mmCIF file of C-alpha atoms in Angstrom:
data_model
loop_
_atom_site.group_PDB
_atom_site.id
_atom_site.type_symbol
_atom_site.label_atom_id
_atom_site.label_comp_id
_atom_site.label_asym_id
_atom_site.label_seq_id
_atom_site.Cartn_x
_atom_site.Cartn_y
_atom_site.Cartn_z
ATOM 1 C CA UNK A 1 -80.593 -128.524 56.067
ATOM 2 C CA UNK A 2 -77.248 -130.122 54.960
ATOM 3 C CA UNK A 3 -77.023 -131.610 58.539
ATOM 4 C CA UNK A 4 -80.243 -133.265 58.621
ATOM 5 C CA UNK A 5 -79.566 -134.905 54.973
ATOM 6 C CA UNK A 6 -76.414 -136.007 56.078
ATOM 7 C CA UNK A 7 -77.697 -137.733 59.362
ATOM 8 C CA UNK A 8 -80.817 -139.298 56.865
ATOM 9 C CA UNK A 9 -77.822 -140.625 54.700
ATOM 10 C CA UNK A 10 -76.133 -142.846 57.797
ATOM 11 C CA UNK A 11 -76.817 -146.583 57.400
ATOM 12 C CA UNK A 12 -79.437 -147.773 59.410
ATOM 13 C CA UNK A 13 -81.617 -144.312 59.014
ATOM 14 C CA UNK A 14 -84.417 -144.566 56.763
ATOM 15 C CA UNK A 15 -84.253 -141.664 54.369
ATOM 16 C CA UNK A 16 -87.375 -139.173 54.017
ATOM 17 C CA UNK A 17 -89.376 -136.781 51.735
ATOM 18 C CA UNK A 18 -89.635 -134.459 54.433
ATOM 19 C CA UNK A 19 -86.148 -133.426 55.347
ATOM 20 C CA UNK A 20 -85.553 -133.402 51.514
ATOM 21 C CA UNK A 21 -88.677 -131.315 50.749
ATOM 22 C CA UNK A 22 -87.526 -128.868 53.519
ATOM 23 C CA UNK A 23 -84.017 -128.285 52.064
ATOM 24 C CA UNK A 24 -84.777 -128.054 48.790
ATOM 25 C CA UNK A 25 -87.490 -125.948 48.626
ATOM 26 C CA UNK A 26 -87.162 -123.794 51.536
ATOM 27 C CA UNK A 27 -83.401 -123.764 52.562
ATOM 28 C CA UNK A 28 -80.982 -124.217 49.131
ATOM 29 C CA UNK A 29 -81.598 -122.007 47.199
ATOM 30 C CA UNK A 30 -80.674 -119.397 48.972
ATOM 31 C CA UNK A 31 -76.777 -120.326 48.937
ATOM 32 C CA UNK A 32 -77.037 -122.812 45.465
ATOM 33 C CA UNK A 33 -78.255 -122.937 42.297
ATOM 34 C CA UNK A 34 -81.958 -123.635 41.698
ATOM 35 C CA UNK A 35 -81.337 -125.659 39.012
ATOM 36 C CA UNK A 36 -79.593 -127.789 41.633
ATOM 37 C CA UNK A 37 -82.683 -128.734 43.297
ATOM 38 C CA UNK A 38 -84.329 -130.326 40.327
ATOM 39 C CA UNK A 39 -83.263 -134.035 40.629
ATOM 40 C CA UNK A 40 -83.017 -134.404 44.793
ATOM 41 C CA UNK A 41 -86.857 -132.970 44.638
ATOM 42 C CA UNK A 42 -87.690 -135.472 41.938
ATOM 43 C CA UNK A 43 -85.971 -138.340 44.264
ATOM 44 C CA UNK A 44 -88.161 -137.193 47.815
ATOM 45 C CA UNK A 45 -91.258 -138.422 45.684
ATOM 46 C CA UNK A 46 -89.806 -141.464 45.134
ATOM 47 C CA UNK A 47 -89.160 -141.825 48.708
ATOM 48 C CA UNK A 48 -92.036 -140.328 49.803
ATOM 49 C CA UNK A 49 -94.142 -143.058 48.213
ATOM 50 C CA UNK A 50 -91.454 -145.658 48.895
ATOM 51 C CA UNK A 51 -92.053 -144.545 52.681
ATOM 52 C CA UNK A 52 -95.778 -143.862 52.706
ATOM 53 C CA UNK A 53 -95.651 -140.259 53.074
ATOM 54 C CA UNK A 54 -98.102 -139.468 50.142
ATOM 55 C CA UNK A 55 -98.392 -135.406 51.080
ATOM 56 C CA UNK A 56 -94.658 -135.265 51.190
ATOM 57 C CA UNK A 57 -94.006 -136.682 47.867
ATOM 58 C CA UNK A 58 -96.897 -134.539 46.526
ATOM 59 C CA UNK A 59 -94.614 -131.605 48.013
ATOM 60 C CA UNK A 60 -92.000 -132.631 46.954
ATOM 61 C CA UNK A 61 -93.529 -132.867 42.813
ATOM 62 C CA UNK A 62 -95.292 -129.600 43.072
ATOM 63 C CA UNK A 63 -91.844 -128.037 44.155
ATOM 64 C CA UNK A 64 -89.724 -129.427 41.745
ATOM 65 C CA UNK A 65 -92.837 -127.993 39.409
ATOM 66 C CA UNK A 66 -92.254 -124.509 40.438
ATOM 67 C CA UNK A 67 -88.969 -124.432 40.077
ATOM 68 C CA UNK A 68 -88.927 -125.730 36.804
ATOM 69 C CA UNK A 69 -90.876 -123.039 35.902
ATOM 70 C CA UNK A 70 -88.302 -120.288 37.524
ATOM 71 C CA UNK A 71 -84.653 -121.900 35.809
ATOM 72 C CA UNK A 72 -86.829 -121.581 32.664
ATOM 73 C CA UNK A 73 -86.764 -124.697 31.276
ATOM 74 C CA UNK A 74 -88.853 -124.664 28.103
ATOM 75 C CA UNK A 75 -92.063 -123.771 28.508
ATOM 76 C CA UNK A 76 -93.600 -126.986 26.961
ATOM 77 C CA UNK A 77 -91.531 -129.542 28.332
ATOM 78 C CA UNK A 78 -92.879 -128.131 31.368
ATOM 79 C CA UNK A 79 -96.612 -128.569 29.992
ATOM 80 C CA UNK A 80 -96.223 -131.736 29.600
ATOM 81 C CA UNK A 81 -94.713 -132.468 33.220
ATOM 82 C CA UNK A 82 -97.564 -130.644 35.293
ATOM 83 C CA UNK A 83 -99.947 -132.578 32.823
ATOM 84 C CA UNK A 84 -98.916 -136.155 34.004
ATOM 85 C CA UNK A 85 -98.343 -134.998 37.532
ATOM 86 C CA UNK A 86 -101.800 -133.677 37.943
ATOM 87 C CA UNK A 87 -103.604 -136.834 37.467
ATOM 88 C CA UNK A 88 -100.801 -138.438 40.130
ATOM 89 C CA UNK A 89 -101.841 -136.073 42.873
ATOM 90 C CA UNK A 90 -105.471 -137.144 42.040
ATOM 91 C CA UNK A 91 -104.789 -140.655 42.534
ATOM 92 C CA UNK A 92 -102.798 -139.857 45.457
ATOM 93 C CA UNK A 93 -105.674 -137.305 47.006
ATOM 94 C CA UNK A 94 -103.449 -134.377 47.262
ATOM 95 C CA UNK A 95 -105.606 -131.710 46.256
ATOM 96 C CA UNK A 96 -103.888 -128.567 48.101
ATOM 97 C CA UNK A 97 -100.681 -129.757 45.572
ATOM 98 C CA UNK A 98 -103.072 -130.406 43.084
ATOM 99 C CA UNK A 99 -104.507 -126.710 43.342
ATOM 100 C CA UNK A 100 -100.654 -125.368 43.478
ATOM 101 C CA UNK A 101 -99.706 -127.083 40.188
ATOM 102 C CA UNK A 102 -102.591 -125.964 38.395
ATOM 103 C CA UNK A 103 -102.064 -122.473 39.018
ATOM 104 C CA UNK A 104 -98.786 -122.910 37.266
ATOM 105 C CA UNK A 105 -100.063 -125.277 34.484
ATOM 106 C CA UNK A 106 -103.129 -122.521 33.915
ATOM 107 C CA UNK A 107 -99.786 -119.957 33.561
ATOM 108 C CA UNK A 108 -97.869 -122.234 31.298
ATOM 109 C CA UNK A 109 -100.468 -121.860 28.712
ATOM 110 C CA UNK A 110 -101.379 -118.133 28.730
ATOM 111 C CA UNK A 111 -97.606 -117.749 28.114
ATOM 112 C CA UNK A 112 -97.872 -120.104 25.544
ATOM 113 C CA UNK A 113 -101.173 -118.550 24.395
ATOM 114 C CA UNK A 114 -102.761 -121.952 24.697
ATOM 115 C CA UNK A 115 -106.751 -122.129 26.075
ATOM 116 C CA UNK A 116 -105.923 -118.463 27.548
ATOM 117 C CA UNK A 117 -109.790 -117.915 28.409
ATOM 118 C CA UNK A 118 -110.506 -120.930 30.307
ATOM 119 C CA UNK A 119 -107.260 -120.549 31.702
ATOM 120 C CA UNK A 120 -108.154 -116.916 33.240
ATOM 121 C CA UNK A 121 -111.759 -118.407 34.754
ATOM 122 C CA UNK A 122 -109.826 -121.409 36.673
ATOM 123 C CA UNK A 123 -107.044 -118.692 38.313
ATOM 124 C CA UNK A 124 -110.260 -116.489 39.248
ATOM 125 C CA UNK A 125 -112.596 -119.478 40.248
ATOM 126 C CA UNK A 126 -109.563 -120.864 42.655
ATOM 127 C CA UNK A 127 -108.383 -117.163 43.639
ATOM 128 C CA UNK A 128 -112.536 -116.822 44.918
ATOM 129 C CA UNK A 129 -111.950 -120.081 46.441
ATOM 130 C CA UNK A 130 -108.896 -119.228 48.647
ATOM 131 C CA UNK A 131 -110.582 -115.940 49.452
ATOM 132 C CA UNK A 132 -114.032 -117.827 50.529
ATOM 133 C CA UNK A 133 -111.716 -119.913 52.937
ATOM 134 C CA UNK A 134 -109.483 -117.570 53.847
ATOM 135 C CA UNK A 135 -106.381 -119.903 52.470
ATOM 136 C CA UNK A 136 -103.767 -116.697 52.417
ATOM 137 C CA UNK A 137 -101.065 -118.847 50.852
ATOM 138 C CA UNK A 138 -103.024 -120.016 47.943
ATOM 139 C CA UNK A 139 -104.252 -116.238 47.591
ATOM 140 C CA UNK A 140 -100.659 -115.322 47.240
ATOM 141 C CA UNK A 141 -99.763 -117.778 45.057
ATOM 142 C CA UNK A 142 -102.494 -116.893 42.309
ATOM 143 C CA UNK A 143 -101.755 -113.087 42.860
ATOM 144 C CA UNK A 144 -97.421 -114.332 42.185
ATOM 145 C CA UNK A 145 -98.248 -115.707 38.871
ATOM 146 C CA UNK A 146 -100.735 -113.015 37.680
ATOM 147 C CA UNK A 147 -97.763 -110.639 38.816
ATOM 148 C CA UNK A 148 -95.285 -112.936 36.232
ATOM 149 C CA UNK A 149 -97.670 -112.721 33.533
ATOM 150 C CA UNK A 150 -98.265 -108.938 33.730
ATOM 151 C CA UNK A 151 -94.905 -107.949 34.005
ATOM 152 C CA UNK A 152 -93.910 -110.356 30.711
ATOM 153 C CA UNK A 153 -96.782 -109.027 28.576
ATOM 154 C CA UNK A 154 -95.880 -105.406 29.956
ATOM 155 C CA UNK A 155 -98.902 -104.369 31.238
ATOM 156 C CA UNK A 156 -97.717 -101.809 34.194
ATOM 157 C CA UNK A 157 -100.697 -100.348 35.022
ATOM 158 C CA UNK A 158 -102.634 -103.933 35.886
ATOM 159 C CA UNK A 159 -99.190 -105.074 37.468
ATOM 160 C CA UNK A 160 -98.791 -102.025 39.889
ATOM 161 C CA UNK A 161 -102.728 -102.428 40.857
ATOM 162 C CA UNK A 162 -102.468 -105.926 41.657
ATOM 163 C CA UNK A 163 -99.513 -105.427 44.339
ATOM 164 C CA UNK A 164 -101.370 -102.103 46.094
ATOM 165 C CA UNK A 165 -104.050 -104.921 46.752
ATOM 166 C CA UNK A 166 -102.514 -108.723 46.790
ATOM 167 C CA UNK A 167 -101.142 -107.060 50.117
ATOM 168 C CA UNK A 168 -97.618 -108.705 52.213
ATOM 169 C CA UNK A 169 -97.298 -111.537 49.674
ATOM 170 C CA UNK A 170 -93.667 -112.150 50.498
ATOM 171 C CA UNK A 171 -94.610 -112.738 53.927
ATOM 172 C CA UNK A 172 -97.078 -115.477 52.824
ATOM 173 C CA UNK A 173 -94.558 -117.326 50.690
ATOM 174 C CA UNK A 174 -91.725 -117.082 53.422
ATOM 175 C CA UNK A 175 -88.823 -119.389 52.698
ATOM 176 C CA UNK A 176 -90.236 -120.214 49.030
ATOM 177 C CA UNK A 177 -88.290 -119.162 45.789
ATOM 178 C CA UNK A 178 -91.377 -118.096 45.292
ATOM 179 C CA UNK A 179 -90.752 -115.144 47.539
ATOM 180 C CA UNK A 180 -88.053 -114.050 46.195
ATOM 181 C CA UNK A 181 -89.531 -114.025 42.576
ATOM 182 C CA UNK A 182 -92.396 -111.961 43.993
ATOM 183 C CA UNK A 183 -89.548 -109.418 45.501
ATOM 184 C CA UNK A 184 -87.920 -109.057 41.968
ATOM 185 C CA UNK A 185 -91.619 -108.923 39.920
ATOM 186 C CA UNK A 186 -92.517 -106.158 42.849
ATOM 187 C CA UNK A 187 -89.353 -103.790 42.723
ATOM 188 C CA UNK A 188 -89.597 -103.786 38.799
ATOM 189 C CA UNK A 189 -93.506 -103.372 38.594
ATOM 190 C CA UNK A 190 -92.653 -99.782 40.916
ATOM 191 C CA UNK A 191 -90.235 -98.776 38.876
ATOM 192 C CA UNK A 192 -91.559 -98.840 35.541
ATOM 193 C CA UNK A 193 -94.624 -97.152 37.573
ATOM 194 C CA UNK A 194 -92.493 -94.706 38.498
ATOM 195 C CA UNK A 195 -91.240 -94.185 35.002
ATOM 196 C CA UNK A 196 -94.562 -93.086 33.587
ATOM 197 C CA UNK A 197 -95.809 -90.236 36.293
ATOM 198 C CA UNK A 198 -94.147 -87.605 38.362
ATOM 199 C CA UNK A 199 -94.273 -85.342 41.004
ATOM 200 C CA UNK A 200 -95.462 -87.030 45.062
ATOM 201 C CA UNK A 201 -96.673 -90.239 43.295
ATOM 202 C CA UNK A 202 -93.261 -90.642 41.958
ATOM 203 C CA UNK A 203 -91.570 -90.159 44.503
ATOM 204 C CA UNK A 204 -93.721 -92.720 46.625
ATOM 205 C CA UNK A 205 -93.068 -95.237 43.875
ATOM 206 C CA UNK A 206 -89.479 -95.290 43.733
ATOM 207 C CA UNK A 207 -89.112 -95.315 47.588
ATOM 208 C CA UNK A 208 -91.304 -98.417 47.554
ATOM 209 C CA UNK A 209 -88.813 -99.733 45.088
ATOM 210 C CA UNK A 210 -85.756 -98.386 46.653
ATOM 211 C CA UNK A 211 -87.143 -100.646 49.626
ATOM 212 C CA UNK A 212 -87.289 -103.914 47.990
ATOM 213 C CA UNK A 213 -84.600 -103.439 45.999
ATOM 214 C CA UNK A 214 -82.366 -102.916 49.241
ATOM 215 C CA UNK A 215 -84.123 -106.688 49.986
ATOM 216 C CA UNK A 216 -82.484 -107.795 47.193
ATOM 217 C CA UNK A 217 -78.986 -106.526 47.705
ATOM 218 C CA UNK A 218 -78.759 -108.113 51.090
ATOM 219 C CA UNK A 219 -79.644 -111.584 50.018
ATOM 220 C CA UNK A 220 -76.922 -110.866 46.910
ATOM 221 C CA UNK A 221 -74.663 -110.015 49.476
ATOM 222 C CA UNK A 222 -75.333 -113.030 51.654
ATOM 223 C CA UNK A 223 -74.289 -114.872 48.251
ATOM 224 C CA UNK A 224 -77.758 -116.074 46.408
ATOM 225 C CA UNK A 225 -76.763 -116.849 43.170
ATOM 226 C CA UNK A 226 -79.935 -116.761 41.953
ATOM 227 C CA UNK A 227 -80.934 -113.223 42.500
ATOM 228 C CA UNK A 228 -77.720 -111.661 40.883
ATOM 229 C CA UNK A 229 -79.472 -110.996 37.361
ATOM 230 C CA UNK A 230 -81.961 -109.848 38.947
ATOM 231 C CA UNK A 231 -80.677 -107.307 41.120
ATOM 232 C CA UNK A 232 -78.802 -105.879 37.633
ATOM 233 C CA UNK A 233 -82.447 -105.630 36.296
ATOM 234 C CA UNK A 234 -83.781 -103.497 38.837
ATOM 235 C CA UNK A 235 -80.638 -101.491 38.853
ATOM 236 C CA UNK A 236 -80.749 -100.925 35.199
ATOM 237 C CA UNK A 237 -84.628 -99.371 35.682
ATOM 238 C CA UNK A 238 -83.691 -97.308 38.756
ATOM 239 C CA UNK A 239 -80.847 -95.814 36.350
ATOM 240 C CA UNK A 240 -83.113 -95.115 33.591
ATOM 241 C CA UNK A 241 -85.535 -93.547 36.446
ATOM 242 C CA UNK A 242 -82.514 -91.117 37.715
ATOM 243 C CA UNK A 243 -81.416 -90.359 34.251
ATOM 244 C CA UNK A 244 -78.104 -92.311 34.230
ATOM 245 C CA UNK A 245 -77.867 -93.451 31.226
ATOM 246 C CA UNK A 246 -73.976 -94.571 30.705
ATOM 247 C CA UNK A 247 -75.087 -96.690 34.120
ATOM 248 C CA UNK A 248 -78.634 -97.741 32.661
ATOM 249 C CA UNK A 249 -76.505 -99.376 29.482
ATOM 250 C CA UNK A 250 -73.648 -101.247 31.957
ATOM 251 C CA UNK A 251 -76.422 -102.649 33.916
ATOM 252 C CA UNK A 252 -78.559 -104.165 31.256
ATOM 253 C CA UNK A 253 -75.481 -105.801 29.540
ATOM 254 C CA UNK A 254 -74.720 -106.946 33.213
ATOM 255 C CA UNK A 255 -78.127 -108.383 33.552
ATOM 256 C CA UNK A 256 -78.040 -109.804 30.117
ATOM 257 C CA UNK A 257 -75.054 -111.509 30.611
ATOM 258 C CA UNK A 258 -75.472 -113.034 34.208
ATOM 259 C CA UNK A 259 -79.013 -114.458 33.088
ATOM 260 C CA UNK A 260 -77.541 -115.842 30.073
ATOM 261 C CA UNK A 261 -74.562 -117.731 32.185
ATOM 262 C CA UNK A 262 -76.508 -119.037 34.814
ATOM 263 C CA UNK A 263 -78.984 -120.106 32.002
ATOM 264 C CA UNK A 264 -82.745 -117.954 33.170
ATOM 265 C CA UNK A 265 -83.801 -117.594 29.469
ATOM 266 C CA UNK A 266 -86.830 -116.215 30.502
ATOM 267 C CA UNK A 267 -84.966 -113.295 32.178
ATOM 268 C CA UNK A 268 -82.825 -112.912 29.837
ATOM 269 C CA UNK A 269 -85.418 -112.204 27.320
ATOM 270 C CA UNK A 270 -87.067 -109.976 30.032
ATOM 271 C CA UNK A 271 -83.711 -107.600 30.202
ATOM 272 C CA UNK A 272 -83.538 -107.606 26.467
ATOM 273 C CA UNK A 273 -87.115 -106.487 26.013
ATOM 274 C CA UNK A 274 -86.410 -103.763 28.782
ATOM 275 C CA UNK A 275 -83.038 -102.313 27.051
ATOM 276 C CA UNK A 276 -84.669 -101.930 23.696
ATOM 277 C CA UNK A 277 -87.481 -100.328 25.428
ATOM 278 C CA UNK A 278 -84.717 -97.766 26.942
ATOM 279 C CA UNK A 279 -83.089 -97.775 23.379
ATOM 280 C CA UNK A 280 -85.774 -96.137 21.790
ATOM 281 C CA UNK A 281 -86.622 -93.675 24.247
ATOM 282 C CA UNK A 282 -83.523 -92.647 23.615
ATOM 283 C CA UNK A 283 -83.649 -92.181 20.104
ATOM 284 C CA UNK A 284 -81.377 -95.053 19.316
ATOM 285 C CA UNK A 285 -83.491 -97.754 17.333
ATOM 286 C CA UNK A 286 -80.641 -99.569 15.866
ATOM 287 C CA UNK A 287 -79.812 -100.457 19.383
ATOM 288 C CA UNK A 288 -83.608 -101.115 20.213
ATOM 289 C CA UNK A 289 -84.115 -103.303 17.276
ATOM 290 C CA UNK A 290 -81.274 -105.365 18.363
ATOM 291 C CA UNK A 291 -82.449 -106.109 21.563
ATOM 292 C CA UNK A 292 -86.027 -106.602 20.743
ATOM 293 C CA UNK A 293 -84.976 -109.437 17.924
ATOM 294 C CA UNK A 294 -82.649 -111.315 21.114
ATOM 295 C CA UNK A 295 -85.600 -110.472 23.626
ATOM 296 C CA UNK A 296 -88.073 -112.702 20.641
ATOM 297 C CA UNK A 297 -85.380 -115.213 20.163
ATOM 298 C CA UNK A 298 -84.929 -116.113 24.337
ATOM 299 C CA UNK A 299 -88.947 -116.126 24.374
ATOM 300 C CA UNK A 300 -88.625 -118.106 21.645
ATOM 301 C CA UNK A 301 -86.400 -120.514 22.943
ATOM 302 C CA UNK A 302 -88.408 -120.506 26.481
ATOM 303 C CA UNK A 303 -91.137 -121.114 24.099
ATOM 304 C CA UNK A 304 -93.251 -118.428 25.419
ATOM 305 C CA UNK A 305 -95.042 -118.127 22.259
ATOM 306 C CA UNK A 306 -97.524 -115.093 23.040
ATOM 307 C CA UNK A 307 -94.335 -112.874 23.147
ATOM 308 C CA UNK A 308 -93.112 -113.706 19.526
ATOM 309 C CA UNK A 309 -96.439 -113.438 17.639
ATOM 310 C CA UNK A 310 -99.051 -110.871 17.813
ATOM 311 C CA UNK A 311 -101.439 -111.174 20.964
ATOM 312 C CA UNK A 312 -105.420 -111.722 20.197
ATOM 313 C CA UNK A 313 -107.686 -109.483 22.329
#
């Protein structure tokens, strides 16, 4: 990826969306910050149309959409971007990045507890869509985002059903950020699972996780920087699963901390919201009430405002 932008930025070679679509969505963000992506994705649109390649520069919005979304940048600024780019990828006819961003926008605003109903029909009327023409990709997508909503709204049960039967969906978003969020979302979703039962169907939970998890190591150890909060996360859950507390407590302050620093809001909320929850069951609410008031203030800062008011329905 680096070579091919270099060679692009020789005199005499015309630059193109393509290479820069390619490396910033697929390849960087394995090694490099998300958040570094943001601008280079924004400037292979305006080469993309400077150049004529109208699906390239559609790529290259939607991507910069998505991972918007994932660094956690406020929640409404956000609203308002996929809002004006919609109507672009109308006018440029772009309607599989048109479908992408909507499934994002139509997530935007549950979190935000904005036109939640409609919202729900359009994820299920394209999700029957994909599945009537057998668009896998799309199918995974939809299945991703109902995954993030679940596991921020804490409903397990739904969360653990939907990846026994979204089936391989990391396979289907290969090379995409997206994959990776869908590894993290997975792992915790089997281990909160695996917190509420016992007996074989634990045990068949936590190897699942133990499995992804191990996913999740190796691309820490390969250096993503992006994944490193994560990874604390899940290792926080699998110590409240084995009963380590002293371990459970170092991880979530590790996990607190790292999210905080590299500036995922929206995960650092999520690791508050999961210590106080191991707080309590451990008796110790003045701990549990401290985390629970940072876990409202990061959602309200993401300005995810179903998760600092009381939920209708």
């Amino acid at each position: 990826a680096k070579a091919a932008e270099l060679i692009i930025e020789r005199p005499g070679i015309v630059r193109n969306a393509e290479t820069i679509f390619v490396a910033q969505y697929f390849c960087y963000h394995w090694l490099s910050s998300l958040q570094d992506t943001i601008s280079p994705l924004l400037k292979g649109y305006e080469i993309g149309l400077e150049t004529g390649e109208n699906e390239r520069a559609a790529f290259c919005l939607f991507g910069r959409g998505y991972h918007l979304y994932f660094i956690g940048r406020p929640l409404d600024s956000i609203q308002k971007e996929l809002e004006a780019t919609i109507p672009v990828l109308t006018q440029l006819k772009q309607d599989m990045s048109k479908s992408n961003l909507i499934i994002f926008l139509m997530t935007v605003k549950k979190l935000r507890g904005i036109d939640v109903e409609a919202g729900d029909k359009i994820m299920d009327s394209i999700l029957a869509t994909a599945a009537s023409t057998g668009n896998l990709a799309l199918s995974a997508l939809v299945n991703m985002m109902k995954l993030e909503v679940f596991v921020f709204f804490q409903q397990w049960g739904e969360a653990v059903d939907l990846v026994r039967k979204a089936g391989d969906v990391r396979l289907l978003l290969l090379g995409m950020f997206a994959s990776v969020r869908y590894t993290f979302l997975e792992a915790l979703t089997y281990l909160k699972a695996a917190q509420s039962t016992s007996g074989w169907k634990k045990r068949q939970l936590k190897k699942s996780a133990h499995k992804t998890i191990q996913i999740i190591r190796g691309w820490v150890k390969k250096g993503n920087v992006n994944v490193v909060h994560h990874l604390y996360i899940l290792e926080a859950e699998l110590a409240v699963l084995n009963g380590k507390n002293k371990m459970a407590k170092e991880k979530f302050n590790d996990a607190i901390v790292t999210s905080s620093r590299n500036g995922f809001v929206q995960d650092k909320a999520l690791a508050h919201e999961l210590a106080s929850a191991y707080f309590r069951s451990q008796g110790d609410d003045n701990w549990g009430d401290y985390h629970i008031e940072r876990s409202r203030a990061c959602y309200q800062e993401w300005g995810c405002s179903e998760k600092v008011q009381p939920r209708s329905g």
